[in-house]
GROMACS .gro file of C-alpha atoms in nm:
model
  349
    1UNK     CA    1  -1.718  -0.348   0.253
    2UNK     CA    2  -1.732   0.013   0.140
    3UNK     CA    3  -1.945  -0.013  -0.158
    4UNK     CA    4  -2.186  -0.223   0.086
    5UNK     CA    5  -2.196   0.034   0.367
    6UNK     CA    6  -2.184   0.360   0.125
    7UNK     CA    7  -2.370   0.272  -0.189
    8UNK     CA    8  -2.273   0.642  -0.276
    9UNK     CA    9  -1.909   0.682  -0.205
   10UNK     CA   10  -1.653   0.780  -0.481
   11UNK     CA   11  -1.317   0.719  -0.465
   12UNK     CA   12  -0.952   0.671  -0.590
   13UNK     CA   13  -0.738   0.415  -0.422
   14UNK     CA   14  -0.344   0.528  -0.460
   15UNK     CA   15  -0.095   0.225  -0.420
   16UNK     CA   16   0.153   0.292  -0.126
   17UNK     CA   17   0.408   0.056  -0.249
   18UNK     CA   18   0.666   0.304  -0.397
   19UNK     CA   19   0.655   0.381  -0.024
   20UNK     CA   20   0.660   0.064   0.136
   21UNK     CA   21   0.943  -0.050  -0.078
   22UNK     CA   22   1.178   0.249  -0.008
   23UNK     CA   23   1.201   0.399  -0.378
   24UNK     CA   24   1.089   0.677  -0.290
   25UNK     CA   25   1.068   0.909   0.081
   26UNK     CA   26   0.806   0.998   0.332
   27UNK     CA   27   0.797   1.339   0.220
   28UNK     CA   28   0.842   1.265  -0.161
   29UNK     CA   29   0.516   1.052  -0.166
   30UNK     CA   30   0.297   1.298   0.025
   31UNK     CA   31   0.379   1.582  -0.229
   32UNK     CA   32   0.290   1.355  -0.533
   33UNK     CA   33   0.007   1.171  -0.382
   34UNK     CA   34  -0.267   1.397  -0.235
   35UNK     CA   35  -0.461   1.136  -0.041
   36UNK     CA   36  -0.732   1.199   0.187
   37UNK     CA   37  -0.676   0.830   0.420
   38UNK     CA   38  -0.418   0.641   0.446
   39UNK     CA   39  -0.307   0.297   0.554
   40UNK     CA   40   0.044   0.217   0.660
   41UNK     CA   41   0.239   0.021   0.899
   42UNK     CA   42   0.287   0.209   1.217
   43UNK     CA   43   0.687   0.294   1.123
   44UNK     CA   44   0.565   0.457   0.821
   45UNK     CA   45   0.308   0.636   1.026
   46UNK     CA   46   0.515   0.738   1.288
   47UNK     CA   47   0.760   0.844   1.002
   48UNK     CA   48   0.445   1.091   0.894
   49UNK     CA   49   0.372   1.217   1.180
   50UNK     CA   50   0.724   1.311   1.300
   51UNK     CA   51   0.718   1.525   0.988
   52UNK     CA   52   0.418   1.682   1.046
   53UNK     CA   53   0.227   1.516   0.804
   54UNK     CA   54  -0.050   1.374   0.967
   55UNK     CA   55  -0.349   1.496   1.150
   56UNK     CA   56  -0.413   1.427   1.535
   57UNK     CA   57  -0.731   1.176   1.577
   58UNK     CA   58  -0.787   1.288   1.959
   59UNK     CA   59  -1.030   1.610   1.855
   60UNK     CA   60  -1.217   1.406   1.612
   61UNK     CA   61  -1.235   1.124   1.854
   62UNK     CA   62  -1.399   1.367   2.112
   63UNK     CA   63  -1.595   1.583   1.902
   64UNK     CA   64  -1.766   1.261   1.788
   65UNK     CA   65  -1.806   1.081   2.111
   66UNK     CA   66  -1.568   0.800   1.988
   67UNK     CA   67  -1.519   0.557   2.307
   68UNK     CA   68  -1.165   0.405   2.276
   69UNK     CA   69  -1.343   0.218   2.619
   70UNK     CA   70  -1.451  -0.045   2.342
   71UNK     CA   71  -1.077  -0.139   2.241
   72UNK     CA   72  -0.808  -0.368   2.393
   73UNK     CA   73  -0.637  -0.129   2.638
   74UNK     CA   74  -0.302  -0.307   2.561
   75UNK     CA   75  -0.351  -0.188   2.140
   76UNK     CA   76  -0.473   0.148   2.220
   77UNK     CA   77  -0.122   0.160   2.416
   78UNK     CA   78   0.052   0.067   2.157
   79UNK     CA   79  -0.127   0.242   1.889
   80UNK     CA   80   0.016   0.606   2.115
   81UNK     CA   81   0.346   0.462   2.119
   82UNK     CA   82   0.430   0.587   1.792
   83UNK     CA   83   0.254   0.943   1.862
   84UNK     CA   84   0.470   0.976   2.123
   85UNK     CA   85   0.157   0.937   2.359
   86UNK     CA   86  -0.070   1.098   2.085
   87UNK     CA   87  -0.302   0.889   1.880
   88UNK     CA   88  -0.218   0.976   1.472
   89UNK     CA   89  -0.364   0.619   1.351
   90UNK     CA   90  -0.601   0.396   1.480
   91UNK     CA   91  -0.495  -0.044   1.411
   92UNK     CA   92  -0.819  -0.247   1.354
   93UNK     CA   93  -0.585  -0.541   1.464
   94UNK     CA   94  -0.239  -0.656   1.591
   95UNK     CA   95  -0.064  -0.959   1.660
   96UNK     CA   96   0.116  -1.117   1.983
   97UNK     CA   97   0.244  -1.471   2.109
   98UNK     CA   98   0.174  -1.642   2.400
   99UNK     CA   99   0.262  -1.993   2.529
  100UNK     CA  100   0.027  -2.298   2.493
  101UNK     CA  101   0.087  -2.595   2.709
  102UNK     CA  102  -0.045  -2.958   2.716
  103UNK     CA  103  -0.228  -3.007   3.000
  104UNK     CA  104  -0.238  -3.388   2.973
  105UNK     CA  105   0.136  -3.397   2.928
  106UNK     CA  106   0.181  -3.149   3.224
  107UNK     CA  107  -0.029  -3.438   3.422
  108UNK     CA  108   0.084  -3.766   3.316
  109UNK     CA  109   0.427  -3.567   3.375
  110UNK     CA  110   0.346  -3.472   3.715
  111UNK     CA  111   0.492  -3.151   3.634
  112UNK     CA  112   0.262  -2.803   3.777
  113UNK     CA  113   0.112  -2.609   3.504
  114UNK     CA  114   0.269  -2.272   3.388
  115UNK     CA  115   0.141  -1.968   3.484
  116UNK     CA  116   0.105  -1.602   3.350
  117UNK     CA  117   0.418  -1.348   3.429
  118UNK     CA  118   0.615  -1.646   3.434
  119UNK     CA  119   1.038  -1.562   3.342
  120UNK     CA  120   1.239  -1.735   3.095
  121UNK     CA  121   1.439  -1.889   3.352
  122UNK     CA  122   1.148  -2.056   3.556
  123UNK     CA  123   0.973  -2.170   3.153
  124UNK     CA  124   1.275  -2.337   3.035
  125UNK     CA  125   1.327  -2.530   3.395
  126UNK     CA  126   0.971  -2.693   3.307
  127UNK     CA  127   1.087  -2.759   2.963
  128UNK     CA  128   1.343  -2.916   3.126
  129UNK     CA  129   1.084  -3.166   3.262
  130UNK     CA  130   0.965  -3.364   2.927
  131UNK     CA  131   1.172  -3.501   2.706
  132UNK     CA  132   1.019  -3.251   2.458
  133UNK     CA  133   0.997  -2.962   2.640
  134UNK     CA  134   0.937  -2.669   2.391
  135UNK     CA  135   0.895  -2.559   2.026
  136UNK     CA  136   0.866  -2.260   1.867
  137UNK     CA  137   0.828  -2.108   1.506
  138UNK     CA  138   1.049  -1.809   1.519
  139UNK     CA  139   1.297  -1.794   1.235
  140UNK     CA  140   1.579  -1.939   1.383
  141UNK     CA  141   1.732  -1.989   1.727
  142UNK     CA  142   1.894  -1.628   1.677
  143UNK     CA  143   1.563  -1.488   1.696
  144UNK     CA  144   1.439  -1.708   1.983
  145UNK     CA  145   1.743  -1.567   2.182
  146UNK     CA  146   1.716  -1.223   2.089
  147UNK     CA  147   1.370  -1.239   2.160
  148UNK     CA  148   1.460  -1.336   2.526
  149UNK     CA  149   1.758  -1.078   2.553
  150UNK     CA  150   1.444  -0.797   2.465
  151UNK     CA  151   1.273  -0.955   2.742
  152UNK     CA  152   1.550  -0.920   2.981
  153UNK     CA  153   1.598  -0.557   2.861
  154UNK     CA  154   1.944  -0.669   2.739
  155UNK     CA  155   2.057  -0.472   2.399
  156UNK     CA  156   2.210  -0.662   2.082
  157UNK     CA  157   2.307  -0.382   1.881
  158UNK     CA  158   2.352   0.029   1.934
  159UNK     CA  159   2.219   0.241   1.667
  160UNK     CA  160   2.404   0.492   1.768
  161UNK     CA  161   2.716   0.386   1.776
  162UNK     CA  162   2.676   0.070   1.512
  163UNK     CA  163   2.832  -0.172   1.753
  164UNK     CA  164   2.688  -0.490   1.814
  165UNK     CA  165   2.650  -0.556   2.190
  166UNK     CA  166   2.635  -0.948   2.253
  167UNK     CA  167   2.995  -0.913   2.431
  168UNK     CA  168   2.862  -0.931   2.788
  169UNK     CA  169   2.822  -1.187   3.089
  170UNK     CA  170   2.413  -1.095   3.054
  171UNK     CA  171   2.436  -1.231   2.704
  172UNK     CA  172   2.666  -1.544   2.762
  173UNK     CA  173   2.415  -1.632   3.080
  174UNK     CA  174   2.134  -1.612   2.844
  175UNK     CA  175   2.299  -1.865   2.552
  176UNK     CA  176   2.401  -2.066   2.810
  177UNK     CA  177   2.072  -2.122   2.981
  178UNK     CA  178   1.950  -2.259   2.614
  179UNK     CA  179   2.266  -2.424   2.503
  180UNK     CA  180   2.170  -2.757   2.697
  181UNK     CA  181   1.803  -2.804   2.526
  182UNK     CA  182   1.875  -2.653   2.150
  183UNK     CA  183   2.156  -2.909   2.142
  184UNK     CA  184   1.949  -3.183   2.297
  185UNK     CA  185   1.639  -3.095   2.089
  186UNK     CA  186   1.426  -3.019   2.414
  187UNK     CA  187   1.376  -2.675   2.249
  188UNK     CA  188   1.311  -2.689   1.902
  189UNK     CA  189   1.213  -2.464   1.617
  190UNK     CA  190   0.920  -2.572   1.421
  191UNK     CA  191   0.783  -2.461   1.075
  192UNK     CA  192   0.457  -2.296   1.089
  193UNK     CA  193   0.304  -2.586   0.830
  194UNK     CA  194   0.437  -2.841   1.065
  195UNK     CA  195   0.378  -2.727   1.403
  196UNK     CA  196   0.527  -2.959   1.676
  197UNK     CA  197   0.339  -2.881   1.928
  198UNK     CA  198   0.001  -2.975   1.752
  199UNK     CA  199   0.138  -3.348   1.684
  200UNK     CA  200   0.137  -3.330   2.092
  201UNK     CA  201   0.518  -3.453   2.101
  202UNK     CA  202   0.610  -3.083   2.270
  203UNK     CA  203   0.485  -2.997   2.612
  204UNK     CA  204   0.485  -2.639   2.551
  205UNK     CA  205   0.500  -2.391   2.225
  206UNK     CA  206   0.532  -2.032   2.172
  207UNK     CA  207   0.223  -1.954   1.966
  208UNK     CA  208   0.157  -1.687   1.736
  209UNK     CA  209  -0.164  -1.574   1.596
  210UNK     CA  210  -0.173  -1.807   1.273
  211UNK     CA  211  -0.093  -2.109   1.521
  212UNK     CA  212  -0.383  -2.025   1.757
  213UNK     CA  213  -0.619  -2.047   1.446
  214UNK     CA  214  -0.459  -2.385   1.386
  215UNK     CA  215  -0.515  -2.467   1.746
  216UNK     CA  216  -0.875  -2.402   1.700
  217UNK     CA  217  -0.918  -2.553   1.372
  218UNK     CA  218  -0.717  -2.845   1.441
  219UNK     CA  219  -0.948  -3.196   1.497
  220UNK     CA  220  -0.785  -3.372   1.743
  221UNK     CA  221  -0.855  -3.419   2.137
  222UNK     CA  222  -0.514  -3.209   2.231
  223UNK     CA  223  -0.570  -3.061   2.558
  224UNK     CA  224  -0.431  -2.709   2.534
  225UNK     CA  225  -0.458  -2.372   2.750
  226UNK     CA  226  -0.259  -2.086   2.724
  227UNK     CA  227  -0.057  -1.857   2.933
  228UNK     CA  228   0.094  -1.497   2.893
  229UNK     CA  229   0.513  -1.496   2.764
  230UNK     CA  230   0.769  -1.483   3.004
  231UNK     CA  231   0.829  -1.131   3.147
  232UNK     CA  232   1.113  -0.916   3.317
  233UNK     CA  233   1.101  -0.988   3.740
  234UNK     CA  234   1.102  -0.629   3.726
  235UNK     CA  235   0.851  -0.552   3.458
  236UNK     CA  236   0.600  -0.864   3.520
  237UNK     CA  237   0.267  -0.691   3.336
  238UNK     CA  238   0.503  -0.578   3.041
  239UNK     CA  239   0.520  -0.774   2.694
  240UNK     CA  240   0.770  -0.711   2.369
  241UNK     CA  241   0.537  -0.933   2.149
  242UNK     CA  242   0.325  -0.640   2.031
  243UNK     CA  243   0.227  -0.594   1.625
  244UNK     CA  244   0.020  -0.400   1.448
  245UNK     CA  245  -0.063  -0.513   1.091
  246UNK     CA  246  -0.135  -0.135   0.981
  247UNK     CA  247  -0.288   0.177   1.133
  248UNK     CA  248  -0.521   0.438   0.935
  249UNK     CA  249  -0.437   0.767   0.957
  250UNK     CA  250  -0.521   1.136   0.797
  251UNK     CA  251  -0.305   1.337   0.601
  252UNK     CA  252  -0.276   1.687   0.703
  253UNK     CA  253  -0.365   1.819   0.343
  254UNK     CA  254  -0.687   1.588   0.351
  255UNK     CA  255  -0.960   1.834   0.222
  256UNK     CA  256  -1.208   1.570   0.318
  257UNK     CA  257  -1.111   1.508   0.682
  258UNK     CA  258  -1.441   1.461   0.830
  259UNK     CA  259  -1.552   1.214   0.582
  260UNK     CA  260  -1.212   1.037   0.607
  261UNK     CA  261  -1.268   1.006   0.966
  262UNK     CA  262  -1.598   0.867   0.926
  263UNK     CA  263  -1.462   0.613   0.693
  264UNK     CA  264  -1.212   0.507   0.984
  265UNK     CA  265  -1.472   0.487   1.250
  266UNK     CA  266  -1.638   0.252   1.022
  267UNK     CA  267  -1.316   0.007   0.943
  268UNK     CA  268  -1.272   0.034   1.377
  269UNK     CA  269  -1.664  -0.066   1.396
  270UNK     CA  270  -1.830  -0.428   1.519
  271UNK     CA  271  -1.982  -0.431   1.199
  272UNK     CA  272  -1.595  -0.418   1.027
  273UNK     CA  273  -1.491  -0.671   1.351
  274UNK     CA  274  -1.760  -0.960   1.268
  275UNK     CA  275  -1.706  -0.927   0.868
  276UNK     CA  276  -1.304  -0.972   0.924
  277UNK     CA  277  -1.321  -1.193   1.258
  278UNK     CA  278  -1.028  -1.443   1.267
  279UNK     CA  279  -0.862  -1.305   0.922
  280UNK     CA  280  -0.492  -1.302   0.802
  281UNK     CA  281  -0.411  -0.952   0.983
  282UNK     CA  282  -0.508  -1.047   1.345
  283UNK     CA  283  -0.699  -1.039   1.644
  284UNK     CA  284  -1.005  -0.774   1.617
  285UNK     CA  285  -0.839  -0.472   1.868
  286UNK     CA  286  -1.220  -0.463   2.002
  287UNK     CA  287  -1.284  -0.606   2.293
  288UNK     CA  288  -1.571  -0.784   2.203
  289UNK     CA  289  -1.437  -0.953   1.890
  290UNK     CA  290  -1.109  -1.019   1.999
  291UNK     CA  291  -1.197  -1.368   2.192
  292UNK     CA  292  -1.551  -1.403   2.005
  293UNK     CA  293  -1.635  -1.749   1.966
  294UNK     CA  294  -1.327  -1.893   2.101
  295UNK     CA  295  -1.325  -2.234   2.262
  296UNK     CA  296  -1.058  -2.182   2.574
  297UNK     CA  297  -1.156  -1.882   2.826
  298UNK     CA  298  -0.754  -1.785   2.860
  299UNK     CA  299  -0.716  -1.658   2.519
  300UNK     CA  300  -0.658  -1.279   2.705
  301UNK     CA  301  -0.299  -1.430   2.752
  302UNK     CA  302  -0.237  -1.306   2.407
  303UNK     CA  303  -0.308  -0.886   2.526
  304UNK     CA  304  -0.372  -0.909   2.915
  305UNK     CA  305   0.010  -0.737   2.927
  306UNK     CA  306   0.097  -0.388   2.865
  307UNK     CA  307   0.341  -0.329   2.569
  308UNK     CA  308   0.674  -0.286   2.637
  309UNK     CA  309   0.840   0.069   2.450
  310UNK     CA  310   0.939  -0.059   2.144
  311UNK     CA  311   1.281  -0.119   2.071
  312UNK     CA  312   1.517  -0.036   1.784
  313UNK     CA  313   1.502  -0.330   1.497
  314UNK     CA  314   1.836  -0.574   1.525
  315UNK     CA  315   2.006  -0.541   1.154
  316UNK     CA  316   1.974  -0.921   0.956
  317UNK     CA  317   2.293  -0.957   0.985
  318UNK     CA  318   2.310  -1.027   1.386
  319UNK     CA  319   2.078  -1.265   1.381
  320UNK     CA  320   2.310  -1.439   1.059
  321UNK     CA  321   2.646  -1.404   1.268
  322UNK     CA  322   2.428  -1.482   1.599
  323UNK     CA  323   2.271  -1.828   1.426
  324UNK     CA  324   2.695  -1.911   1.364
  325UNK     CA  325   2.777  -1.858   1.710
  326UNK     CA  326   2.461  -2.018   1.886
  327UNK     CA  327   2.658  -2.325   1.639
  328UNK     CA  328   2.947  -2.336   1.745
  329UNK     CA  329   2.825  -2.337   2.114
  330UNK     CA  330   2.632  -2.615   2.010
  331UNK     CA  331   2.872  -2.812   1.866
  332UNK     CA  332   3.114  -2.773   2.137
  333UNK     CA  333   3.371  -2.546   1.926
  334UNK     CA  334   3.328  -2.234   2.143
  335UNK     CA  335   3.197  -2.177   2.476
  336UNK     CA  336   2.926  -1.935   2.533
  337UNK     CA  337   3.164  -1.625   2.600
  338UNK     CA  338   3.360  -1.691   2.316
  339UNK     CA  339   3.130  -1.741   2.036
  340UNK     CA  340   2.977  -1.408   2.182
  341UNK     CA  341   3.327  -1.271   2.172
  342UNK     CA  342   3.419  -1.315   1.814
  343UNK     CA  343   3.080  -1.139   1.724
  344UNK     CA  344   3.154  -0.835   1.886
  345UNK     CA  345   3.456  -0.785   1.641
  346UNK     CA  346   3.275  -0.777   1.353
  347UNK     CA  347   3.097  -0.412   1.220
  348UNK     CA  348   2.785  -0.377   1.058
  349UNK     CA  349   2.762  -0.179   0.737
   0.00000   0.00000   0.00000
């Protein structure tokens, strides 16, 4: 794209994965690598920009009259969330989920259709209602239930204190609301080359951004719209499902700021948007490339809701010890409480 759009343009391209991979620190690779643009994943970023290391984008955004009016409100949110309210990086995409639903299941079924801002509660009663009720592709049904507890604001492990925090009656509710259909196989996981919900056994599915371009590629006459995820009672326009692929960003040292910022406002442009539409790293965060082309009218379910603050990540080894319990619930060896119970003695290294 660059060698299209600047015929002209010399440069070096420095390979970030020393710092992706951990071998080396934040501040290590900034004083060997004089860059003048940089791509990162927003951690990374925020990791710069904590440390001083990266320029602000809001002068350069008004000296040049650059509208963030153009951009998914609901990115641009999340894109300040790790300036701390400051924009250091702009995301050309990001993911999220939403749920799909058959519509000629829901009828035949005589069951009312989902709706957005829906809770977890009132989507796994539906499920309740078809023999198949719901599929999903997270990695296991740890995730699935984590993913809920983040929902409910509920908190599976303290940083601070390196405890994990599944020991509670919130918790135990929450496993016990989706012992019932995991052991029954109402709500089942799915690989993402075999998606259940696509065969049309499943009434509803937790999509992600790779199944939606199934869903639109796929040949068959499933009848499919989508809603927004289940959200907090409390919090009914917020969503946790929220990813950015990678946000560009200037280094303070840049001695070619301008023309790095020009080089971002291109890779944030329409012309960027149509050449990359529907790729591997997301939906287009412009508004007008987002949905472009798509065959359902309700694809906004996927960025209509604001993004939750970010939470700390939950260490691989809760979801392990988590994936044991949910088990032994299952198989009748522990009740909720307990299985909870016996994770709460173990300590994370």
């Amino acid at each position: 794209m660059l060698s299209i759009e600047y015929p002209k343009l010399n440069y070096n391209v420095i390979p970030t994965s020393d710092l992706i991979t951990e071998r080396i620190s934040v501040q290590e690779w900034t004083a060997e690598n004089a860059v003048d643009l940089i791509y990162l994943p927003p951690a990374y970023l925020q990791s710069l920009a904590n440390n001083g290391l990266l320029q602000e984008l809001d002068p350069y955004i008004q000296k040049t009259s650059f509208s963030l009016d153009a951009f998914v409100p609901s990115a641009v949110e999340l894109m300040k969330q790790y300036g701390d309210g400051k924009l250091y990086g702009l995301a050309p995409t990001f993911y999220s989920r939403a749920l799909v639903y058959n519509s000629r299941l829901f009828d035949q079924y005589g069951v009312p259709y989902p709706k957005d801002q829906m809770t977890w509660e009132e989507i796994i009663d539906l499920a309740h209602q078809f023999p198949k009720g719901l599929t999903h592709s997270y990695p296991s049904n740890a995730h699935f239930l984590i993913n809920i507890g983040q929902t409910e604001n509920l908190q599976a492990y303290n940083e601070d204190t390196k405890q994990i925090t599944l020991d509670s009656s919130s918790w135990a509710d929450l496993l016990e609301l989706t012992l019932e259909p995991l052991r029954t196989g109402n709500i089942a996981l799915h690989d993402l080359n075999d998606n259940l919900f696509l065969t049309g056994e499943y009434a509803l599915g937790i999509i992600t951004y790779e199944e939606l371009i199934q869903l639109e590629q796929q040949g068959s006459d499933l009848e499919w719209k989508l809603v927004t995820m289940p959200t907090h009672p409390a919090e009914p326009d917020l969503s946790h499902h929220y990813v950015l692929d990678g946000m560009w960003a200037i280094p303070a040292s840049s001695t070619e700021s301008d023309a790095a910022w020009e080089l971002i406002r291109f890779f944030m442009s329409d012309q960027t948007a149509k050449w990359s539409y529907r790729s591997v790293y997301g939906f287009s965060s412009l508004n007008a490339y987002t949905s472009m082309g798509q065959s359902t009218s309700d694809i906004e379910a996927f960025y209509k809701l604001r993004p939750a603050y970010r939470t700390s990540p939950v260490p691989s080894t809760i979801y392990e010890l988590l994936n044991e319990a949910i088990e032994q619930a299952i198989s009748g060896n522990a009740s909720a409480e307990q299985a909870l119970a016996e994770i709460a003695k173990k300590e994370i290294q």
